[in-house]
């Protein structure tokens, strides 16, 4: 049996993508894999959300795409973080930290 | 671009395929059979096309969609050539008329002179007794020179249409006579040679300088540099000038509606008396503000100088003239838009604004009409819309497609409109021109006009497309997909028709008011008959011997009267109803003027047989004849109003009237006749013999010749010779029918009546098409219902009433809305109207009847179709 899966919070997908890409240039399949592995199968991103998000981030200038040879021998599209993307990631991480801390506090207090 | 697009597609495909293959690969390595692995991967992937579509949406592809929409719209429109033609034509008419009127408003009221910093130009002018800006004297110009701190320079100019001799040929040119400071005040640079400078004002250089315009350089010399250095003779003074330079292209002088060919220093023409005399007001004066000074500051400073100028001039005048002279007012106004000598702004300003409102309404009407037609088409595409929405098209996308269709129509209409605008503009300018002279407005492409046309085309696009686009929101998937014919009526369509009726009501009321004004003006009692009369003037060539003028005039009149086909001929100084007026102060023997009473009466000088020729009845006494010469005792004829006013029932015959230095004895009384124009009531008028004016010249006369039958213009070829034979120094000038002169004084009213009438008829036509379209559409939608009603026993006339009831409702609502708007709006036209009030019930009633007839006629065909519905066929179809 698969462990129970959680839906991604609106807006967090972009942040997670940026975070994963920040480690090293990576293709779309790799991003999906990583997200699943790191979250221990809790977060699973659908291709239908992933690719439009990648294209959106690329259009905003936060990601930079390059075609290169993958380990499979086929051509694959690799995404890398741009300078603006790094700034955005930092901002979103800080924001997320505040938000999750606040949510956690409320949950603790109200219990 | 195609290449790029295909590449983007390829890449998107490759990226997703890569992902897919990896997924399959992973499953296979975990032990799933390849076939099963692919199935699972596809399952996980979901709708591949949807993913691609979402990615495309992200990368922005409105341009691509727009191209697709354009092609789609072009295709649908091509399939309906009738609809395409009607809609483009009505938009072109609407947009073209708006662009044309805007172009005129821009030319007459808004365009700045193409000179350096036009905002700092000011005009200094007197204010005439009828509150119009009037010209000033050379003496004032000289007095102000260098005395005002708020201006850095000033210049005067006057216009003239002299005959010059250039390269041995006589030629009539439009000339501008200016002070040497003219070009430095305007701040323009020559396109060749040099422009006039203050040094050119020097009196009596051997060969003074002149400047030609760029257009004249182009027309006369083909832009050849050899033009510079050429000389010509200015005939009036027999003075030779050298061409020293050319003004820049686009510059057409400082006067509105003119394009002078030649500019000469005025100092070469002026006599010493004209330089000095404070009453020789023949000049327009421009000045340039120093940086930072405002028009208000300049005006304040000028008023002080003006008073000092008047005081100084008055000191050399007779005591009893002082009060009147010192009352003169003068004012500083902006000169940025050029000098308006012909009163174009005051004469046409309101008319142009009213026309602008009319054409704006026409465009609105065209849009409402087109919107109604597009709406009907959209409604018939309801099923298509429902299908597309059902398979996932989003509504924004569909709305854009509707707007693309109207965009295409507006684009075509706008382009056709621009072509039309040029033509309409030229026609209007020709109609505005006075006395045979042409008005010349800059032919340059005007960005404001282009921008305006673009903006109204865009507005038209949105207006036309919006209503049909809202159909998208109304699209109800379920009934839309079932192929039933909805029984509900298209409310929006009815609103559109009501709007069209309301706008048409406004336009028809306007048309009736303007046509009514013109008819009333033409039918007003003139006191003289203009039909069957030919008029012409004379031009005397240089150095005309003054002593010949008395004899020649008499001889010419005798010969004209003896001409076959002429029943009577005479001459007059100021031709009545031509827009001109001659006023003089008088004293009447035995009559004491109150201090506030006007001592001014209409004045005119006429030859014998004048009243006989114009068919103005002589009520008592006689009109002038050969007895009244420059040597005989001075006599006068007065009109009825004059006699009534000054002599109150007593006989005016034998009474004396003094004007200027002469005293005239009244020998006749004639019926009142209109003087300046047809609008004004006849004024107290006094006539004296032409022969007895102080400085008479044959060239100031207007000859009037009544023919016994036929077209007066048939005389024209004979006259040319007759005049040369009578006096070799004379040339024929502006020969025309009297009725043409009359038409010209009413050119503004004619323009309003012609355009108002045209747009009124156009509005009726457009509204009729709109009503026809909407009713036809309704009937076609309700065929089933009508069939059912007939099958159940409804009478044919009942069906007719059913259909027409709708029309009547739209009609009544439209007329009521239109009338209430019209009543508030027509007040704006009160200054233009004559003999008719803006809220004339007859006009409104007439307009309502005309509209009702047009609407019923338009609804008749569809209503008849409804009446003839075959119930069996209709129900079977259902």
mmCIF file of C-alpha atoms in Angstrom, chain B residues 180 474 789:
data_model
loop_
_atom_site.group_PDB
_atom_site.id
_atom_site.type_symbol
_atom_site.label_atom_id
_atom_site.label_comp_id
_atom_site.label_asym_id
_atom_site.label_seq_id
_atom_site.Cartn_x
_atom_site.Cartn_y
_atom_site.Cartn_z
ATOM 1 C CA UNK B 180 10.195 93.009 -42.083
ATOM 2 C CA UNK B 474 -25.866 33.504 -21.935
ATOM 3 C CA UNK B 789 -51.236 29.700 -33.444
#
